[in-house]
Structure formats: structure tokens, C-alpha cells
Amino acid sequence: MKLLRSRILRRTREAIKRYRLIAPGDAVLIALSGGKDSMALVDVLSEVRRHNNRNFHLAAVHVKMANIDYRADFSYLEQFCAQREVPFFVVEAAFEPDRNPGRTPCFLCSWTRRKHLFEFAQCKGFNRIAFGHHQDDLLRTAMMNLTYSGSFSTMPARLTMNKMPLTLIRPLCLQREADLVDWARGMGIHSLDKTCPYDHESTRTAIVSVLEQMERLNPESRHSLWHALEKQGALIEGDFVP
């Protein structure tokens, strides 16, 4: 477990340095969903902050959707954050059904979460929002966009917003999901229990299978795809203001 945490910390530091995700004086708000990835992000960023003499501010927020069936102990999330000296907040939101067939419940839920997250961050003076997406998430998104949209793009490691003073960052972008699964198991993490009435098998599941087949054909395919994204400039969007 010690070696695993060390590897996760090392890759996070590398991502922060390579993509210039956090600078001294930044105020970073972690989007804490309650899953293994965002929990790992709280853990590792608190460790990065400690090793950097607390030269950036760190807090976490959970956006709770009032009309989605949650069964979660938010005191557990608060305690988890408190043990790492990370302030924790809960913001409640909801979305209404939409008659526009192009605006699915999943789209509305995601859009509403982001809206409240961005508003909270600006209200509290944060200039960075950190998401727990790992490398597998970014690679899957790239393959989905290539397959269904005809574009070679993904969720960037760093995205500077144009219409608001916020930069979105993904410090776990160099982490393999398998390592985060092992971390959660070793830490005894129990994730937020959420039953979504709109949850169903998606195209993302099929893309996972495609990427697994690619790695069986070539174990280095993950790295090849990642380097292609870097060459394309898909991992950094917008101007960086240190």
C-alpha cells in the first residue's frame, strides 16, 4: 500500500508539473462526488499541499442532487476531509424535466451540477476546480469522440474558462484506474451509494472493451494514444494565467 500511494503521489506531481495545474497561491476546490476517484484526489492533493508547505488553498464540495436517490453518509465524507485538513461543503441542487428531447436527464443533471459547482467556486473565491478523472477516463472520452463525433479530443488536463475566472484541472490524469481501485480497497473506502433512475448500459461500456482489446494487441497502445493527444494539443485548452 505504501508503494502504491507513493506511485499515485509521484504521478500526480508529474501531472501538476507537466500541465501546470496548480501554482503557489491558488485556491483549489475539489469536486467530491464520493466515488473512489474523487476520494483519492482529496487524499493525494492534501499530501501534495503538505509537501509544498501549504502554498495553495484546498477545499472540497459535494453537489447533491435533490431529485436523485442518495443513500450516503455525508458525515463520512466530512470526516475523511477533516482528517486531511480539507474543509468540506455540501451544496444541494435539482433539475426539472425538459420537453426538449435533446436534453436528456443525464445532460440536465450534469449541467445543473456544473452550474452550481461553478457558482459556489466563484462565490467562495476559488480559481481552480479539480476533478477526479483518471487517465482511463480521458482515453475513453477520446475514443468516444473519435468514434461518434469524428473529432480527436478529450477532457483536457487543464481548461481555462473563457466566461469566468476559473480553470478546470484533472490532477489524476496520469493515473491508471486499476491503481485507484487498489488504493480504495487498501484504504477501506466505501463510496457514496446512489441509485440513479436513468442509469443504463451506455456506449462508454463498449469503448472500455475496445480499449482493452487494443491493449491486448499492443500493451503500449495506452501510451501511444496519450502521446497522440499531447501532440494534438488536446490536453491543455485556453490560456494559462499563473
PDB file of C-alpha atoms in Angstrom:
ATOM      1  CA  MET A   1       0.000   0.000   0.000  1.00  0.00           C
ATOM      2  CA  LYS A   2       2.876   2.356   0.768  1.00  0.00           C
ATOM      3  CA  LEU A   3       4.393   1.780  -2.672  1.00  0.00           C
ATOM      4  CA  LEU A   4       1.005   2.276  -4.334  1.00  0.00           C
ATOM      5  CA  ARG A   5       0.379   5.599  -2.571  1.00  0.00           C
ATOM      6  CA  SER A   6       3.897   6.690  -3.459  1.00  0.00           C
ATOM      7  CA  ARG A   7       3.277   5.877  -7.135  1.00  0.00           C
ATOM      8  CA  ILE A   8      -0.028   7.759  -7.170  1.00  0.00           C
ATOM      9  CA  LEU A   9       1.594  10.763  -5.488  1.00  0.00           C
ATOM     10  CA  ARG A  10       4.500  10.732  -7.941  1.00  0.00           C
ATOM     11  CA  ARG A  11       2.210  10.651 -10.973  1.00  0.00           C
ATOM     12  CA  THR A  12       0.078  13.438  -9.542  1.00  0.00           C
ATOM     13  CA  ARG A  13       3.116  15.621  -9.027  1.00  0.00           C
ATOM     14  CA  GLU A  14       4.230  14.855 -12.565  1.00  0.00           C
ATOM     15  CA  ALA A  15       0.815  15.844 -13.942  1.00  0.00           C
ATOM     16  CA  ILE A  16       0.805  19.091 -11.942  1.00  0.00           C
ATOM     17  CA  LYS A  17       4.257  19.998 -13.245  1.00  0.00           C
ATOM     18  CA  ARG A  18       3.798  18.846 -16.866  1.00  0.00           C
ATOM     19  CA  TYR A  19       0.445  20.548 -17.402  1.00  0.00           C
ATOM     20  CA  ARG A  20       0.955  23.408 -14.903  1.00  0.00           C
ATOM     21  CA  LEU A  21      -2.189  22.557 -12.955  1.00  0.00           C
ATOM     22  CA  ILE A  22      -1.506  24.283  -9.630  1.00  0.00           C
ATOM     23  CA  ALA A  23       0.632  27.320  -8.821  1.00  0.00           C
ATOM     24  CA  PRO A  24       1.543  28.841  -5.432  1.00  0.00           C
ATOM     25  CA  GLY A  25      -1.324  30.910  -4.079  1.00  0.00           C
ATOM     26  CA  ASP A  26      -4.036  29.038  -5.976  1.00  0.00           C
ATOM     27  CA  ALA A  27      -7.339  28.246  -4.286  1.00  0.00           C
ATOM     28  CA  VAL A  28      -8.335  24.741  -5.409  1.00  0.00           C
ATOM     29  CA  LEU A  29     -11.851  23.365  -4.966  1.00  0.00           C
ATOM     30  CA  ILE A  30     -12.187  19.593  -5.328  1.00  0.00           C
ATOM     31  CA  ALA A  31     -15.427  18.309  -6.856  1.00  0.00           C
ATOM     32  CA  LEU A  32     -16.017  15.464  -4.399  1.00  0.00           C
ATOM     33  CA  SER A  33     -18.591  13.061  -5.808  1.00  0.00           C
ATOM     34  CA  GLY A  34     -17.991  10.451  -3.113  1.00  0.00           C
ATOM     35  CA  GLY A  35     -16.582   7.851  -5.514  1.00  0.00           C
ATOM     36  CA  LYS A  36     -13.127   6.311  -5.306  1.00  0.00           C
ATOM     37  CA  ASP A  37     -11.550   8.739  -7.779  1.00  0.00           C
ATOM     38  CA  SER A  38     -12.573  11.973  -6.090  1.00  0.00           C
ATOM     39  CA  MET A  39     -11.773  10.477  -2.671  1.00  0.00           C
ATOM     40  CA  ALA A  40      -8.288   9.635  -3.933  1.00  0.00           C
ATOM     41  CA  LEU A  41      -7.981  13.187  -5.248  1.00  0.00           C
ATOM     42  CA  VAL A  42      -8.678  14.626  -1.793  1.00  0.00           C
ATOM     43  CA  ASP A  43      -6.098  12.302  -0.272  1.00  0.00           C
ATOM     44  CA  VAL A  44      -3.332  12.939  -2.790  1.00  0.00           C
ATOM     45  CA  LEU A  45      -3.812  16.712  -3.148  1.00  0.00           C
ATOM     46  CA  SER A  46      -3.753  17.127   0.625  1.00  0.00           C
ATOM     47  CA  GLU A  47      -0.426  15.275   0.583  1.00  0.00           C
ATOM     48  CA  VAL A  48       0.906  17.426  -2.271  1.00  0.00           C
ATOM     49  CA  ARG A  49      -0.104  20.548  -0.338  1.00  0.00           C
ATOM     50  CA  ARG A  50       1.654  19.275   2.794  1.00  0.00           C
ATOM     51  CA  HIS A  51       4.856  18.597   0.848  1.00  0.00           C
ATOM     52  CA  ASN A  52       4.662  22.067  -0.696  1.00  0.00           C
ATOM     53  CA  ASN A  53       4.487  23.909   2.626  1.00  0.00           C
ATOM     54  CA  ARG A  54       0.769  24.578   2.153  1.00  0.00           C
ATOM     55  CA  ASN A  55       1.452  27.061  -0.626  1.00  0.00           C
ATOM     56  CA  PHE A  56      -2.050  26.627  -2.067  1.00  0.00           C
ATOM     57  CA  HIS A  57      -5.527  26.541  -0.512  1.00  0.00           C
ATOM     58  CA  LEU A  58      -7.624  23.371  -0.720  1.00  0.00           C
ATOM     59  CA  ALA A  59     -11.285  22.545  -0.032  1.00  0.00           C
ATOM     60  CA  ALA A  60     -13.881  20.033  -1.259  1.00  0.00           C
ATOM     61  CA  VAL A  61     -17.546  20.329  -2.183  1.00  0.00           C
ATOM     62  CA  HIS A  62     -20.244  17.794  -2.959  1.00  0.00           C
ATOM     63  CA  VAL A  63     -23.175  18.861  -5.137  1.00  0.00           C
ATOM     64  CA  LYS A  64     -26.153  16.776  -4.010  1.00  0.00           C
ATOM     65  CA  MET A  65     -28.991  16.360  -6.468  1.00  0.00           C
ATOM     66  CA  ALA A  66     -32.254  16.542  -4.520  1.00  0.00           C
ATOM     67  CA  ASN A  67     -34.215  14.505  -7.080  1.00  0.00           C
ATOM     68  CA  ILE A  68     -31.740  11.615  -7.329  1.00  0.00           C
ATOM     69  CA  ASP A  69     -31.967   8.772  -4.808  1.00  0.00           C
ATOM     70  CA  TYR A  70     -28.976   9.182  -2.471  1.00  0.00           C
ATOM     71  CA  ARG A  71     -28.171   6.906   0.413  1.00  0.00           C
ATOM     72  CA  ALA A  72     -24.910   8.340   1.694  1.00  0.00           C
ATOM     73  CA  ASP A  73     -23.359   9.283   4.998  1.00  0.00           C
ATOM     74  CA  PHE A  74     -22.074  12.768   4.302  1.00  0.00           C
ATOM     75  CA  SER A  75     -20.543  12.843   7.765  1.00  0.00           C
ATOM     76  CA  TYR A  76     -18.161  10.163   6.457  1.00  0.00           C
ATOM     77  CA  LEU A  77     -17.030  12.457   3.643  1.00  0.00           C
ATOM     78  CA  GLU A  78     -16.666  15.316   6.089  1.00  0.00           C
ATOM     79  CA  GLN A  79     -14.584  13.171   8.446  1.00  0.00           C
ATOM     80  CA  PHE A  80     -12.432  11.916   5.572  1.00  0.00           C
ATOM     81  CA  CYS A  81     -11.702  15.508   4.554  1.00  0.00           C
ATOM     82  CA  ALA A  82     -11.197  16.689   8.141  1.00  0.00           C
ATOM     83  CA  GLN A  83      -8.524  14.030   8.699  1.00  0.00           C
ATOM     84  CA  ARG A  84      -6.636  15.649   5.825  1.00  0.00           C
ATOM     85  CA  GLU A  85      -7.396  19.222   6.941  1.00  0.00           C
ATOM     86  CA  VAL A  86      -9.567  19.878   3.903  1.00  0.00           C
ATOM     87  CA  PRO A  87     -12.749  21.929   4.520  1.00  0.00           C
ATOM     88  CA  PHE A  88     -15.852  20.157   3.200  1.00  0.00           C
ATOM     89  CA  PHE A  89     -19.091  21.677   1.882  1.00  0.00           C
ATOM     90  CA  VAL A  90     -22.380  20.286   0.574  1.00  0.00           C
ATOM     91  CA  VAL A  91     -24.455  22.186  -1.991  1.00  0.00           C
ATOM     92  CA  GLU A  92     -27.949  20.962  -2.855  1.00  0.00           C
ATOM     93  CA  ALA A  93     -29.358  21.296  -6.369  1.00  0.00           C
ATOM     94  CA  ALA A  94     -32.161  19.869  -8.526  1.00  0.00           C
ATOM     95  CA  PHE A  95     -33.246  19.803 -12.152  1.00  0.00           C
ATOM     96  CA  GLU A  96     -36.683  19.815 -13.755  1.00  0.00           C
ATOM     97  CA  PRO A  97     -37.767  17.500 -16.605  1.00  0.00           C
ATOM     98  CA  ASP A  98     -37.257  19.096 -20.006  1.00  0.00           C
ATOM     99  CA  ARG A  99     -39.526  18.819 -23.043  1.00  0.00           C
ATOM    100  CA  ASN A 100     -36.545  19.190 -25.363  1.00  0.00           C
ATOM    101  CA  PRO A 101     -35.725  15.588 -26.424  1.00  0.00           C
ATOM    102  CA  GLY A 102     -32.083  16.559 -26.952  1.00  0.00           C
ATOM    103  CA  ARG A 103     -31.716  17.486 -23.282  1.00  0.00           C
ATOM    104  CA  THR A 104     -31.720  14.086 -21.565  1.00  0.00           C
ATOM    105  CA  PRO A 105     -31.976  13.696 -17.760  1.00  0.00           C
ATOM    106  CA  CYS A 106     -28.250  12.804 -17.717  1.00  0.00           C
ATOM    107  CA  PHE A 107     -27.425  16.020 -19.581  1.00  0.00           C
ATOM    108  CA  LEU A 108     -29.649  18.098 -17.276  1.00  0.00           C
ATOM    109  CA  CYS A 109     -28.169  16.510 -14.145  1.00  0.00           C
ATOM    110  CA  SER A 110     -24.600  17.099 -15.323  1.00  0.00           C
ATOM    111  CA  TRP A 111     -25.342  20.655 -16.469  1.00  0.00           C
ATOM    112  CA  THR A 112     -27.037  21.511 -13.156  1.00  0.00           C
ATOM    113  CA  ARG A 113     -24.170  20.085 -11.107  1.00  0.00           C
ATOM    114  CA  ARG A 114     -21.610  22.089 -13.083  1.00  0.00           C
ATOM    115  CA  LYS A 115     -23.675  25.275 -12.815  1.00  0.00           C
ATOM    116  CA  HIS A 116     -23.891  25.067  -9.017  1.00  0.00           C
ATOM    117  CA  LEU A 117     -20.258  23.980  -8.731  1.00  0.00           C
ATOM    118  CA  PHE A 118     -19.036  26.968 -10.768  1.00  0.00           C
ATOM    119  CA  GLU A 119     -21.257  29.382  -8.849  1.00  0.00           C
ATOM    120  CA  PHE A 120     -20.066  28.059  -5.484  1.00  0.00           C
ATOM    121  CA  ALA A 121     -16.404  28.231  -6.513  1.00  0.00           C
ATOM    122  CA  GLN A 122     -16.681  31.851  -7.624  1.00  0.00           C
ATOM    123  CA  CYS A 123     -18.708  32.830  -4.554  1.00  0.00           C
ATOM    124  CA  LYS A 124     -16.047  31.379  -2.233  1.00  0.00           C
ATOM    125  CA  GLY A 125     -13.088  32.807  -4.161  1.00  0.00           C
ATOM    126  CA  PHE A 126     -11.648  29.635  -5.720  1.00  0.00           C
ATOM    127  CA  ASN A 127      -9.776  29.964  -9.012  1.00  0.00           C
ATOM    128  CA  ARG A 128      -9.250  26.221  -9.685  1.00  0.00           C
ATOM    129  CA  ILE A 129     -11.754  23.354  -9.713  1.00  0.00           C
ATOM    130  CA  ALA A 130     -10.198  19.879  -9.558  1.00  0.00           C
ATOM    131  CA  PHE A 131     -11.983  16.826 -10.939  1.00  0.00           C
ATOM    132  CA  GLY A 132     -11.103  13.192 -10.204  1.00  0.00           C
ATOM    133  CA  HIS A 133     -10.982  11.952 -13.806  1.00  0.00           C
ATOM    134  CA  HIS A 134      -8.114   9.496 -14.335  1.00  0.00           C
ATOM    135  CA  GLN A 135      -6.199   8.567 -17.484  1.00  0.00           C
ATOM    136  CA  ASP A 136      -8.650   5.817 -18.444  1.00  0.00           C
ATOM    137  CA  ASP A 137     -11.495   8.362 -18.358  1.00  0.00           C
ATOM    138  CA  LEU A 138      -9.640  10.677 -20.730  1.00  0.00           C
ATOM    139  CA  LEU A 139      -8.682   7.875 -23.113  1.00  0.00           C
ATOM    140  CA  ARG A 140     -12.241   6.543 -23.205  1.00  0.00           C
ATOM    141  CA  THR A 141     -13.582  10.011 -23.917  1.00  0.00           C
ATOM    142  CA  ALA A 142     -11.047  10.423 -26.736  1.00  0.00           C
ATOM    143  CA  MET A 143     -12.141   7.132 -28.328  1.00  0.00           C
ATOM    144  CA  MET A 144     -15.828   8.012 -27.972  1.00  0.00           C
ATOM    145  CA  ASN A 145     -15.297  11.400 -29.627  1.00  0.00           C
ATOM    146  CA  LEU A 146     -13.280   9.812 -32.411  1.00  0.00           C
ATOM    147  CA  THR A 147     -15.834   7.055 -32.990  1.00  0.00           C
ATOM    148  CA  TYR A 148     -19.076   9.009 -32.681  1.00  0.00           C
ATOM    149  CA  SER A 149     -18.154  12.647 -33.337  1.00  0.00           C
ATOM    150  CA  GLY A 150     -15.255  12.397 -35.758  1.00  0.00           C
ATOM    151  CA  SER A 151     -13.036  14.580 -33.557  1.00  0.00           C
ATOM    152  CA  PHE A 152      -9.834  13.699 -31.747  1.00  0.00           C
ATOM    153  CA  SER A 153     -10.417  15.407 -28.417  1.00  0.00           C
ATOM    154  CA  THR A 154     -10.955  14.606 -24.756  1.00  0.00           C
ATOM    155  CA  MET A 155     -11.499  16.151 -21.344  1.00  0.00           C
ATOM    156  CA  PRO A 156      -8.368  18.306 -21.011  1.00  0.00           C
ATOM    157  CA  ALA A 157      -5.984  18.072 -18.088  1.00  0.00           C
ATOM    158  CA  ARG A 158      -6.289  21.857 -17.851  1.00  0.00           C
ATOM    159  CA  LEU A 159      -9.051  24.046 -19.230  1.00  0.00           C
ATOM    160  CA  THR A 160      -9.119  27.806 -18.690  1.00  0.00           C
ATOM    161  CA  MET A 161     -12.702  29.072 -18.851  1.00  0.00           C
ATOM    162  CA  ASN A 162     -13.425  31.994 -21.150  1.00  0.00           C
ATOM    163  CA  LYS A 163     -16.511  33.431 -19.462  1.00  0.00           C
ATOM    164  CA  MET A 164     -15.496  33.111 -15.810  1.00  0.00           C
ATOM    165  CA  PRO A 165     -12.264  33.342 -13.784  1.00  0.00           C
ATOM    166  CA  LEU A 166     -11.932  29.587 -13.326  1.00  0.00           C
ATOM    167  CA  THR A 167      -9.516  26.914 -14.520  1.00  0.00           C
ATOM    168  CA  LEU A 168     -10.627  23.274 -14.520  1.00  0.00           C
ATOM    169  CA  ILE A 169      -7.892  20.775 -13.709  1.00  0.00           C
ATOM    170  CA  ARG A 170      -7.570  16.988 -13.594  1.00  0.00           C
ATOM    171  CA  PRO A 171      -4.555  16.121 -11.399  1.00  0.00           C
ATOM    172  CA  LEU A 172      -5.192  12.355 -11.689  1.00  0.00           C
ATOM    173  CA  CYS A 173      -4.892  12.439 -15.491  1.00  0.00           C
ATOM    174  CA  LEU A 174      -1.760  10.249 -15.461  1.00  0.00           C
ATOM    175  CA  GLN A 175      -3.230   7.637 -13.094  1.00  0.00           C
ATOM    176  CA  ARG A 176      -4.443   4.218 -14.180  1.00  0.00           C
ATOM    177  CA  GLU A 177      -7.906   3.370 -12.874  1.00  0.00           C
ATOM    178  CA  ALA A 178      -6.604  -0.008 -11.644  1.00  0.00           C
ATOM    179  CA  ASP A 179      -4.276   1.766  -9.192  1.00  0.00           C
ATOM    180  CA  LEU A 180      -7.144   3.860  -7.833  1.00  0.00           C
ATOM    181  CA  VAL A 181      -9.257   0.724  -7.391  1.00  0.00           C
ATOM    182  CA  ASP A 182      -6.423  -0.869  -5.390  1.00  0.00           C
ATOM    183  CA  TRP A 183      -5.979   2.340  -3.379  1.00  0.00           C
ATOM    184  CA  ALA A 184      -9.678   2.421  -2.432  1.00  0.00           C
ATOM    185  CA  ARG A 185      -9.613  -1.248  -1.467  1.00  0.00           C
ATOM    186  CA  GLY A 186      -6.479  -0.810   0.636  1.00  0.00           C
ATOM    187  CA  MET A 187      -7.868   2.289   2.352  1.00  0.00           C
ATOM    188  CA  GLY A 188     -11.203   0.603   3.048  1.00  0.00           C
ATOM    189  CA  ILE A 189     -13.066   3.357   1.207  1.00  0.00           C
ATOM    190  CA  HIS A 190     -16.816   2.970   0.956  1.00  0.00           C
ATOM    191  CA  SER A 191     -18.207   5.051  -1.879  1.00  0.00           C
ATOM    192  CA  LEU A 192     -21.372   7.112  -1.938  1.00  0.00           C
ATOM    193  CA  ASP A 193     -24.389   4.875  -2.557  1.00  0.00           C
ATOM    194  CA  LYS A 194     -26.503   6.382  -5.332  1.00  0.00           C
ATOM    195  CA  THR A 195     -29.282   4.776  -7.319  1.00  0.00           C
ATOM    196  CA  CYS A 196     -29.924   6.745 -10.496  1.00  0.00           C
ATOM    197  CA  PRO A 197     -33.289   6.065 -12.201  1.00  0.00           C
ATOM    198  CA  TYR A 198     -31.706   6.996 -15.541  1.00  0.00           C
ATOM    199  CA  ASP A 199     -28.667   4.756 -15.234  1.00  0.00           C
ATOM    200  CA  HIS A 200     -28.277   2.266 -18.057  1.00  0.00           C
ATOM    201  CA  GLU A 201     -25.731   0.499 -20.210  1.00  0.00           C
ATOM    202  CA  SER A 202     -24.012   3.088 -22.384  1.00  0.00           C
ATOM    203  CA  THR A 203     -21.651   3.368 -25.316  1.00  0.00           C
ATOM    204  CA  ARG A 204     -18.877   4.092 -22.807  1.00  0.00           C
ATOM    205  CA  THR A 205     -19.067   0.451 -21.694  1.00  0.00           C
ATOM    206  CA  ALA A 206     -18.415  -0.681 -25.257  1.00  0.00           C
ATOM    207  CA  ILE A 207     -15.467   1.712 -25.566  1.00  0.00           C
ATOM    208  CA  VAL A 208     -13.913   0.193 -22.428  1.00  0.00           C
ATOM    209  CA  SER A 209     -13.972  -3.168 -24.193  1.00  0.00           C
ATOM    210  CA  VAL A 210     -12.377  -1.660 -27.328  1.00  0.00           C
ATOM    211  CA  LEU A 211      -9.505  -0.150 -25.326  1.00  0.00           C
ATOM    212  CA  GLU A 212      -8.951  -3.445 -23.515  1.00  0.00           C
ATOM    213  CA  GLN A 213      -8.694  -5.217 -26.873  1.00  0.00           C
ATOM    214  CA  MET A 214      -6.219  -2.597 -28.070  1.00  0.00           C
ATOM    215  CA  GLU A 215      -4.009  -3.204 -25.032  1.00  0.00           C
ATOM    216  CA  ARG A 216      -4.095  -6.932 -25.680  1.00  0.00           C
ATOM    217  CA  LEU A 217      -2.896  -6.276 -29.225  1.00  0.00           C
ATOM    218  CA  ASN A 218      -0.274  -3.786 -28.064  1.00  0.00           C
ATOM    219  CA  PRO A 219       0.449  -3.239 -24.353  1.00  0.00           C
ATOM    220  CA  GLU A 220       1.850   0.188 -25.260  1.00  0.00           C
ATOM    221  CA  SER A 221      -1.335   1.357 -27.012  1.00  0.00           C
ATOM    222  CA  ARG A 222      -2.363   3.388 -23.958  1.00  0.00           C
ATOM    223  CA  HIS A 223       0.851   5.404 -24.118  1.00  0.00           C
ATOM    224  CA  SER A 224       0.635   5.794 -27.895  1.00  0.00           C
ATOM    225  CA  LEU A 225      -2.884   7.201 -27.634  1.00  0.00           C
ATOM    226  CA  TRP A 226      -1.858   9.526 -24.798  1.00  0.00           C
ATOM    227  CA  HIS A 227       1.134  10.867 -26.746  1.00  0.00           C
ATOM    228  CA  ALA A 228      -1.140  11.440 -29.732  1.00  0.00           C
ATOM    229  CA  LEU A 229      -3.442  13.535 -27.542  1.00  0.00           C
ATOM    230  CA  GLU A 230      -0.445  15.544 -26.338  1.00  0.00           C
ATOM    231  CA  LYS A 231       0.749  16.155 -29.894  1.00  0.00           C
ATOM    232  CA  GLN A 232      -2.756  17.216 -30.861  1.00  0.00           C
ATOM    233  CA  GLY A 233      -2.747  19.753 -28.011  1.00  0.00           C
ATOM    234  CA  ALA A 234      -5.919  18.168 -26.645  1.00  0.00           C
ATOM    235  CA  LEU A 235      -4.785  18.063 -23.017  1.00  0.00           C
ATOM    236  CA  ILE A 236      -4.493  21.822 -22.470  1.00  0.00           C
ATOM    237  CA  GLU A 237      -7.108  24.349 -23.542  1.00  0.00           C
ATOM    238  CA  GLY A 238      -7.203  28.100 -23.011  1.00  0.00           C
ATOM    239  CA  ASP A 239      -4.522  30.499 -21.857  1.00  0.00           C
ATOM    240  CA  PHE A 240      -2.803  29.697 -18.575  1.00  0.00           C
ATOM    241  CA  VAL A 241      -2.530  32.516 -16.064  1.00  0.00           C
ATOM    242  CA  PRO A 242      -0.078  31.582 -13.262  1.00  0.00           C
TER     243      PRO A 242
END
